[in-house]
Coordinates of C-alpha atoms in Angstrom, one line a residue:
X669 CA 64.9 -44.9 -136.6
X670 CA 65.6 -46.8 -139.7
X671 CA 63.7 -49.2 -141.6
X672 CA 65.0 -52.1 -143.4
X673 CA 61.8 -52.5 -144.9
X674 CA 61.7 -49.1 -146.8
X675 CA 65.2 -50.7 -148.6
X676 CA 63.9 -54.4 -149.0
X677 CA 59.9 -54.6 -150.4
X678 CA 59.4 -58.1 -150.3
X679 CA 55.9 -59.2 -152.7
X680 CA 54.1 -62.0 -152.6
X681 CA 55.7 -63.8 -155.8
X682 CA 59.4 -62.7 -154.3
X683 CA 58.3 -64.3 -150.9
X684 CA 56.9 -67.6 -152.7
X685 CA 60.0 -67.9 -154.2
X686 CA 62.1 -67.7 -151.6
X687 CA 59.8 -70.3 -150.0
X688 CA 58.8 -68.1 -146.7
X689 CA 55.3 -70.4 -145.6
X690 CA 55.5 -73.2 -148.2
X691 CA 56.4 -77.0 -146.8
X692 CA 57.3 -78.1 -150.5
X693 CA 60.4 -75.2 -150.8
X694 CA 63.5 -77.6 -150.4
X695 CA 61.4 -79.9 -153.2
X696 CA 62.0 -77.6 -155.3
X697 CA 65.4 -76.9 -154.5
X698 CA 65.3 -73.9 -152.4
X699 CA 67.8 -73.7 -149.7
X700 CA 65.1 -72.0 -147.7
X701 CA 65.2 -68.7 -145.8
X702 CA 66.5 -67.1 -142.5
X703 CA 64.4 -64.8 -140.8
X704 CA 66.3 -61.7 -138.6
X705 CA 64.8 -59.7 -135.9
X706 CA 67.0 -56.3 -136.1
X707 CA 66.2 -54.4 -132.7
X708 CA 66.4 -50.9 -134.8
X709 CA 64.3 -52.3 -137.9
X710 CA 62.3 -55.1 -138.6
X711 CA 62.9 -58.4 -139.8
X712 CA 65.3 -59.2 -142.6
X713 CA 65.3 -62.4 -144.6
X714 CA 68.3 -64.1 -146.0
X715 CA 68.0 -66.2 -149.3
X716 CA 70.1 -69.3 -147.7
X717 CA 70.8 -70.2 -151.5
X718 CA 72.5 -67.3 -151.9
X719 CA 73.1 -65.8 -149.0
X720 CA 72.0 -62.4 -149.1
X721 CA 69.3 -60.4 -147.8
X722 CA 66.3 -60.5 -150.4
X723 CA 64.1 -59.0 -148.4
X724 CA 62.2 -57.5 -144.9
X725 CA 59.2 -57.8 -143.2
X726 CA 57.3 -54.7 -141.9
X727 CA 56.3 -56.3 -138.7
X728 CA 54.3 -52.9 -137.7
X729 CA 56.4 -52.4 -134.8
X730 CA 59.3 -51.6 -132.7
X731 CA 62.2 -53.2 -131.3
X732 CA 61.8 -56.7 -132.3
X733 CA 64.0 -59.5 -130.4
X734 CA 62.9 -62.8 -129.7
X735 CA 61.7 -64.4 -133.4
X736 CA 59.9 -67.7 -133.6
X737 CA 58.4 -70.0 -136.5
X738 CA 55.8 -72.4 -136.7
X739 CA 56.4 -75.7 -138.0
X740 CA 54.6 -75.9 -141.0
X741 CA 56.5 -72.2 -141.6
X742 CA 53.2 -70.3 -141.9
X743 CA 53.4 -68.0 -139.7
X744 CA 56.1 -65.7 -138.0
X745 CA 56.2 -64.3 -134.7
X746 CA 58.6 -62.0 -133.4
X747 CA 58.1 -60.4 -129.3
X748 CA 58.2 -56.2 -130.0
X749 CA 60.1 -55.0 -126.7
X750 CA 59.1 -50.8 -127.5
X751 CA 54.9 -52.0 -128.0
X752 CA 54.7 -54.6 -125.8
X753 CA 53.5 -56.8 -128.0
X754 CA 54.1 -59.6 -130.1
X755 CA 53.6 -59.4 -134.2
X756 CA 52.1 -62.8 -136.0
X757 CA 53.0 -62.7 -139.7
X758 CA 51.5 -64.5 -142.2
X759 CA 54.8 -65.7 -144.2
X760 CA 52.5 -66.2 -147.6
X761 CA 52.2 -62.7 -147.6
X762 CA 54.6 -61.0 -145.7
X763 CA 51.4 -59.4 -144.1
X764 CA 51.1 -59.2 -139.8
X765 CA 47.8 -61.0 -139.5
X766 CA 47.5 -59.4 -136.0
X767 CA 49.5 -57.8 -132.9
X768 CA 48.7 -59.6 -129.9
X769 CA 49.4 -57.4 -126.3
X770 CA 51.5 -59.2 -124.1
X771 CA 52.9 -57.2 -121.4
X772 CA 56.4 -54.6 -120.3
X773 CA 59.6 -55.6 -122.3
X774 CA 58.8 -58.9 -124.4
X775 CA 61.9 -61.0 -125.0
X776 CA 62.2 -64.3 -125.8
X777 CA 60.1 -66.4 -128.1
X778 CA 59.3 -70.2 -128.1
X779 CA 57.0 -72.0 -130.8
X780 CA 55.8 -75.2 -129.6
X781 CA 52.5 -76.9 -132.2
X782 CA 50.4 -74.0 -132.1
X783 CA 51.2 -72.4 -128.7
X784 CA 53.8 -69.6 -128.5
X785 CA 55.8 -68.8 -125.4
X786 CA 56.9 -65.5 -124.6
X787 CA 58.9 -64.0 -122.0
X788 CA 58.1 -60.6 -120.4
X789 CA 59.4 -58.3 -117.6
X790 CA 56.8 -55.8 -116.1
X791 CA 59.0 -54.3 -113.3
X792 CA 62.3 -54.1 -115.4
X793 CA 63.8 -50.5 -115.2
X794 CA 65.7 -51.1 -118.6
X795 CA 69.3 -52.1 -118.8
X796 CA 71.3 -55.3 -117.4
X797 CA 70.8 -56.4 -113.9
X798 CA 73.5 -55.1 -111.8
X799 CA 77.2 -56.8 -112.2
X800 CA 78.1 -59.0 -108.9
X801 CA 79.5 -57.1 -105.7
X802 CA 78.5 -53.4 -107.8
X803 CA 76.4 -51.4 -105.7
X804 CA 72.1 -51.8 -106.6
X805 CA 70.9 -49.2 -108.8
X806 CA 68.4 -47.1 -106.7
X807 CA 64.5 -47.1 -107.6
X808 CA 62.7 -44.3 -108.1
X809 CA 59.5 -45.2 -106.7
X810 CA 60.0 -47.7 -103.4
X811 CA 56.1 -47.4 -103.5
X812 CA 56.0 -49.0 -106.8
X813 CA 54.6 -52.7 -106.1
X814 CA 57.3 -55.3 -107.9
X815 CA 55.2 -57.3 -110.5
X816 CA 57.1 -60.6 -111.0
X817 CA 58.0 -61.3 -114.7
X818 CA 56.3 -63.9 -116.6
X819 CA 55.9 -66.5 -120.1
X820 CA 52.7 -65.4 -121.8
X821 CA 51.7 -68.2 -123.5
X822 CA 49.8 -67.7 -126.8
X823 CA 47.4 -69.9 -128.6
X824 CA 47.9 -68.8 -132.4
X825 CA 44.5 -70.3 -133.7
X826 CA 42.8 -67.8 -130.5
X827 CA 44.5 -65.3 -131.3
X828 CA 45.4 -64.5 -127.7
X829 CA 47.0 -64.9 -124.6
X830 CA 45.5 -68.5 -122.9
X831 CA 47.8 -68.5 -119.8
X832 CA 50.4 -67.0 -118.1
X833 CA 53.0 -68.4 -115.9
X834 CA 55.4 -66.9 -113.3
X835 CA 58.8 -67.1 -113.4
X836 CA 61.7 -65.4 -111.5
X837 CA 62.4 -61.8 -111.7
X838 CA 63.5 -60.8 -115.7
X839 CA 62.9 -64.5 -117.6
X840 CA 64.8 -64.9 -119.9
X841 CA 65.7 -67.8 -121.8
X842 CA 63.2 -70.5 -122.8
X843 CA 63.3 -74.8 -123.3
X844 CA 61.0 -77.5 -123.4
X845 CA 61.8 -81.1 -122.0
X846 CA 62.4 -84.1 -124.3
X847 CA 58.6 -84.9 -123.4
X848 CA 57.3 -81.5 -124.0
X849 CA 55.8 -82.1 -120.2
X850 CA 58.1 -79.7 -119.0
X851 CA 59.2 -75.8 -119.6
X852 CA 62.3 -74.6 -118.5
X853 CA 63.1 -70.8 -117.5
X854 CA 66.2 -69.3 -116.7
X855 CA 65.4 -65.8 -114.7
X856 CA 68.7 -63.6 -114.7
X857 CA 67.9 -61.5 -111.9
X858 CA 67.6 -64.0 -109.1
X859 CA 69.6 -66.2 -110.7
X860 CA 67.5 -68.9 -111.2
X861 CA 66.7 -71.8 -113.4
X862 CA 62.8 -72.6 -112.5
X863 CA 61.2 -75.8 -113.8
X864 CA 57.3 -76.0 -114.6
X865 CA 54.6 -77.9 -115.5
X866 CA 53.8 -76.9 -119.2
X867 CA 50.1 -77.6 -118.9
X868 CA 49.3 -75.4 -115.3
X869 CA 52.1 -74.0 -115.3
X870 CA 52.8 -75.3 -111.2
X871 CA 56.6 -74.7 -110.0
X872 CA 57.9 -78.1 -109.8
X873 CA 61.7 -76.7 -108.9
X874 CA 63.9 -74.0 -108.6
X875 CA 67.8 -74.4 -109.1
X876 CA 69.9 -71.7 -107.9
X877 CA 73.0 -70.6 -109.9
X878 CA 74.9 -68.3 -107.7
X879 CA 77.5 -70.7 -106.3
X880 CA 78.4 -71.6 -110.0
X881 CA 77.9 -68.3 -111.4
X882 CA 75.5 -65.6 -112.4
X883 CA 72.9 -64.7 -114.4
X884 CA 71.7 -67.4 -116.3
X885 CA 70.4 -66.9 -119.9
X886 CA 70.7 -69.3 -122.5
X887 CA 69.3 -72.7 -122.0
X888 CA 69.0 -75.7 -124.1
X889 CA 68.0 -79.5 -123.8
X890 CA 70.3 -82.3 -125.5
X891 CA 68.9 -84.1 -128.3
X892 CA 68.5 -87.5 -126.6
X893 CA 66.8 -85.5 -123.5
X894 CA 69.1 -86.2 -121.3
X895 CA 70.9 -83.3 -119.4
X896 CA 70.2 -79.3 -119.8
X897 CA 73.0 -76.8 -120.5
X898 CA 72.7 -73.2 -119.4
X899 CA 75.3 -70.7 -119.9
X900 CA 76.1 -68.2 -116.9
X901 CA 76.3 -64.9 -118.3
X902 CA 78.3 -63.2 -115.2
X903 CA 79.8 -66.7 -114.6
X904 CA 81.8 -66.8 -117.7
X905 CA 80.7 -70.7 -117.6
X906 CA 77.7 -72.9 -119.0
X907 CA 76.0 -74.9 -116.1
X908 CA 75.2 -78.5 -117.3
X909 CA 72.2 -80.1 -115.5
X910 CA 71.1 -84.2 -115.4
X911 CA 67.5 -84.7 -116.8
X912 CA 66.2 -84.1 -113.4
X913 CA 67.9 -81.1 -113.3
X914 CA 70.0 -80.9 -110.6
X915 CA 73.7 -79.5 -111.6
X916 CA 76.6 -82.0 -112.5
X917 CA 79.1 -79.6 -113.8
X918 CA 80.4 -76.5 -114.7
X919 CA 82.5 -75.6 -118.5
X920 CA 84.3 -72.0 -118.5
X921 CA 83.8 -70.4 -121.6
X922 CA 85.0 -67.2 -123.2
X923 CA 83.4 -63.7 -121.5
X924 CA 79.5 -63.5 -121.6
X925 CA 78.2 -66.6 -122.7
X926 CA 74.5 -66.1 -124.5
X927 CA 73.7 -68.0 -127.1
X928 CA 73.7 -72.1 -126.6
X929 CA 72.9 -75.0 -128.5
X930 CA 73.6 -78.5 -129.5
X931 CA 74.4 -79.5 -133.3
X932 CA 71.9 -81.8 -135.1
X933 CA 73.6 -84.7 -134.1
X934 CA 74.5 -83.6 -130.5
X935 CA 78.1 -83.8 -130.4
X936 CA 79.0 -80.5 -129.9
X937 CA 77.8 -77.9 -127.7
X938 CA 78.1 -73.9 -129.6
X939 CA 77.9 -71.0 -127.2
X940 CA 78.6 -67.5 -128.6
X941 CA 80.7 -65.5 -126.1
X942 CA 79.5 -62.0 -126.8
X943 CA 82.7 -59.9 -124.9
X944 CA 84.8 -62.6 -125.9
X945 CA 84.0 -62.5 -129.6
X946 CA 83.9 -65.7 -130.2
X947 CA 81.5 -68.8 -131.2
X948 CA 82.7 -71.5 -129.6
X949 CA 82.7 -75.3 -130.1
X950 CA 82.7 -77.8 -127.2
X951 CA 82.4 -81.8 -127.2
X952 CA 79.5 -82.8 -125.8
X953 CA 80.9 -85.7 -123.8
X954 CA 84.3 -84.5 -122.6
X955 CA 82.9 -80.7 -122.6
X956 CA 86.3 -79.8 -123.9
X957 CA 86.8 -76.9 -125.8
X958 CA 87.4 -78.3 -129.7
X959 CA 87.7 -74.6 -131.2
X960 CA 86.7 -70.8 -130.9
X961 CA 85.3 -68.9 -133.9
X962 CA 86.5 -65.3 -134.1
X963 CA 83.3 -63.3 -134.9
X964 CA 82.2 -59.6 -133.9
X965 CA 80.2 -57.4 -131.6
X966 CA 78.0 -58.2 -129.1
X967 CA 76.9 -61.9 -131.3
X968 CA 74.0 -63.5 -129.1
X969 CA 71.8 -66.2 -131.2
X970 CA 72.7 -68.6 -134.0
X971 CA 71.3 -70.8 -136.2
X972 CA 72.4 -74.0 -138.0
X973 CA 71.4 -74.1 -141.6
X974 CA 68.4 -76.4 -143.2
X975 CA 71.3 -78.3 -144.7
X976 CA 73.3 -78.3 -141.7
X977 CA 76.3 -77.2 -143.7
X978 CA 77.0 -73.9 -142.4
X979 CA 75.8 -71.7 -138.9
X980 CA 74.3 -68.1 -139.0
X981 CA 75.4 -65.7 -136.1
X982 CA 73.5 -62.5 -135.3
X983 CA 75.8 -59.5 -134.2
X984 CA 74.3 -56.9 -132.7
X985 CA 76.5 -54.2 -132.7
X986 CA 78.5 -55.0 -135.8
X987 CA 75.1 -54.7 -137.8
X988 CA 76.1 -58.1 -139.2
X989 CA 75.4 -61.9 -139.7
X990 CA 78.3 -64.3 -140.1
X991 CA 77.8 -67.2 -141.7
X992 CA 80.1 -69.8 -140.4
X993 CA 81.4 -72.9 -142.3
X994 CA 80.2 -76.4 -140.1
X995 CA 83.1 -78.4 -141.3
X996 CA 86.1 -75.7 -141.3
X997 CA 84.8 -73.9 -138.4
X998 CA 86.3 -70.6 -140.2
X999 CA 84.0 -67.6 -141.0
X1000 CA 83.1 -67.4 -144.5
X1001 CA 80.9 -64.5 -145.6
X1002 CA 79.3 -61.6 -143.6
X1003 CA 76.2 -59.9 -144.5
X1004 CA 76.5 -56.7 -143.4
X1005 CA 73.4 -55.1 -144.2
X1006 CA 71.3 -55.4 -140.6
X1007 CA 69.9 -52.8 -138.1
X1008 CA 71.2 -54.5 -134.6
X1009 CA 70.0 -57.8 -135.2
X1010 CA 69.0 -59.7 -131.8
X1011 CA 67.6 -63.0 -133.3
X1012 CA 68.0 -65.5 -136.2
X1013 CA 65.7 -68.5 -136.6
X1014 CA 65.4 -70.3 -140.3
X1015 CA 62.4 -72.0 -142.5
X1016 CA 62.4 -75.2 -143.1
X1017 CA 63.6 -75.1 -138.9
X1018 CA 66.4 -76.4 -138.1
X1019 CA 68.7 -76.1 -134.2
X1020 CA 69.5 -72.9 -133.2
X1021 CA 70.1 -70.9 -129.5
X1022 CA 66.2 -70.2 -130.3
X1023 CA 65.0 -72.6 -131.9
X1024 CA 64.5 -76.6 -132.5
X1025 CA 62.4 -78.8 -135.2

């Protein structure tokens, strides 16, 4: 395996400069920095001033995907899928502060104050859930009790796991209501969206996405909190849901939808079509398609800038993140230089497929 972090040594000074865990780096002028999980490295930054890679992170671990960041930018998290285990990184320093165990096949990471939800799948047998009508891939062990997949939530100033809370069989995708009384899980396997009480973590509802389409993964509230979108992976759609959550309508997108989020303003809805290739833009009203982005290989999670001028797409297997002019909608520089990258978040936050100020 190699290491990004052997190629980039980022200091101390070079990560104070770049501005990774200070609130005052836009004062000064810094663009500020995206952080990129890379599945077959580490995590790479990206100078947003100049966009190109400065640096990488030794995050003491393997197979990072799902990448958080507090909001004061301190401190980093990212969930390791071959350790089972999530890394917090003190962003002053570059430095993990600690590994904290989480559970089989860690995936996707929320930051919410100082709690961090993670999403983990203890029974998972590796690979994609079978495709619908194909033929269920045969366990090995029928004796084997199925443990359901859960969030691990994570209280940073602890230093360990607080709670856990079930979800559907492989979680996947994360959100938080307007309200931050809610958490939202979409669960791929059962195809499921399952709504829960963010402080006991009670079921309050379970919407079932088979009739519109399978296996739900990306899922995003509107800015104004007032309908849910979802995209449907084996659907080739995003499922849009009312602020109670019960489904209004269906969009078709390009193949594979992942990736999903809102712009700043909430007028358009992005969705990266991973077989499709494409990042595409929808109005947020009409849900008409307004354009599609030609990008590269398997692209799941994006990231608008701090300055909302441009967007950043990770592509996993084009080793590659795009950066995409806002206004032109056309690609204008890729930075090739990545190891699979799975995630993209940026300090100062901003709205992403992963992440929200």
């Amino acid at each position: 395996m190699k290491h990004p972090h052997n190629k980039y040594n980022l200091s101390a000074a070079l990560l104070l400069t770049l501005g990774l865990g200070t609130a005052s780096c836009t004062q000064a002028g810094n663009k500020g920095v995206a952080y990129i999980s890379n599945q077959d490295g580490g995590v790479t930054v990206i100078d947003l001033a100049t966009m190109e890679t400065k640096g990488a992170i030794d995050i003491g671990a393997k197979g990072p995907r799902g990448i958080g960041v507090t909001a004061d930018g301190k401190w980093l998290v990212t969930a390791n899928r071959d350790d089972g285990n999530i890394s917090v990184i003190d962003t002053a320093t570059g430095k993990v502060a600690k590994h904290i165990p989480i559970g089989k096949n860690p995936e996707f990471v929320r930051v919410l104050g100082d709690k961090v939800y993670i999403s983990y799948e203890p029974s998972s047998k590796g690979g994609p859930p079978p495709k619908p009508g194909a033929a269920p891939v045969e366990d090995d062990d029928d004796d084997e009790p199925e443990v359901p997949a859960k969030i691990s939530v994570v209280d940073l100033k602890q230093g360990k796991v607080v709670q856990e809370i079930v979800g559907g069989p492989e979680t996947e995708g994360i959100e938080f209501s307007k309200d931050g009384k809610k958490l939202v899980i979409t669960n791929e396997a059962d195809n499921t969206i399952t709504v829960h009480d963010i402080q006991s973590g009670k079921l309050l509802k379970t919407i079932h996405t088979s009739k519109y389409g399978d296996r739900p993964r990306g899922i995003k509230v509107s800015p104004d909190g007032t309908f849910y979108v979802s995209t449907l992976e084996y659907g080739n759609k995003f499922l849009v849901l009312d602020k109670d959550f019960n489904p209004v309508r269906t969009v078709n997108t390009g193949k594979t939808p992942y990736g999903i989020s809102f712009d700043p303003e909430g007028k358009h809805i992005y969705v990266a079509a991973s077989k499709e290739k494409t990042l595409e833009v929808y109005d947020a009203k009409s849900f008409k398609k307004v354009k599609s982005v030609t990008t590269g290989e398997r692209c799941w999670h994006f990231t608008f800038t701090p300055d909302n001028a441009n967007v950043l797409l990770a592509c996993g297997r084009s080793d590659e993140v795009l950066v995409i002019d806002r206004k032109k909608l056309e690609v204008t520089k890729r930075i090739g230089d990545k190891e699979m990258p799975w995630g993209i978040v940026t300090y100062p936050k901003s709205v992403g497929s992963l992440d929200k100020p």
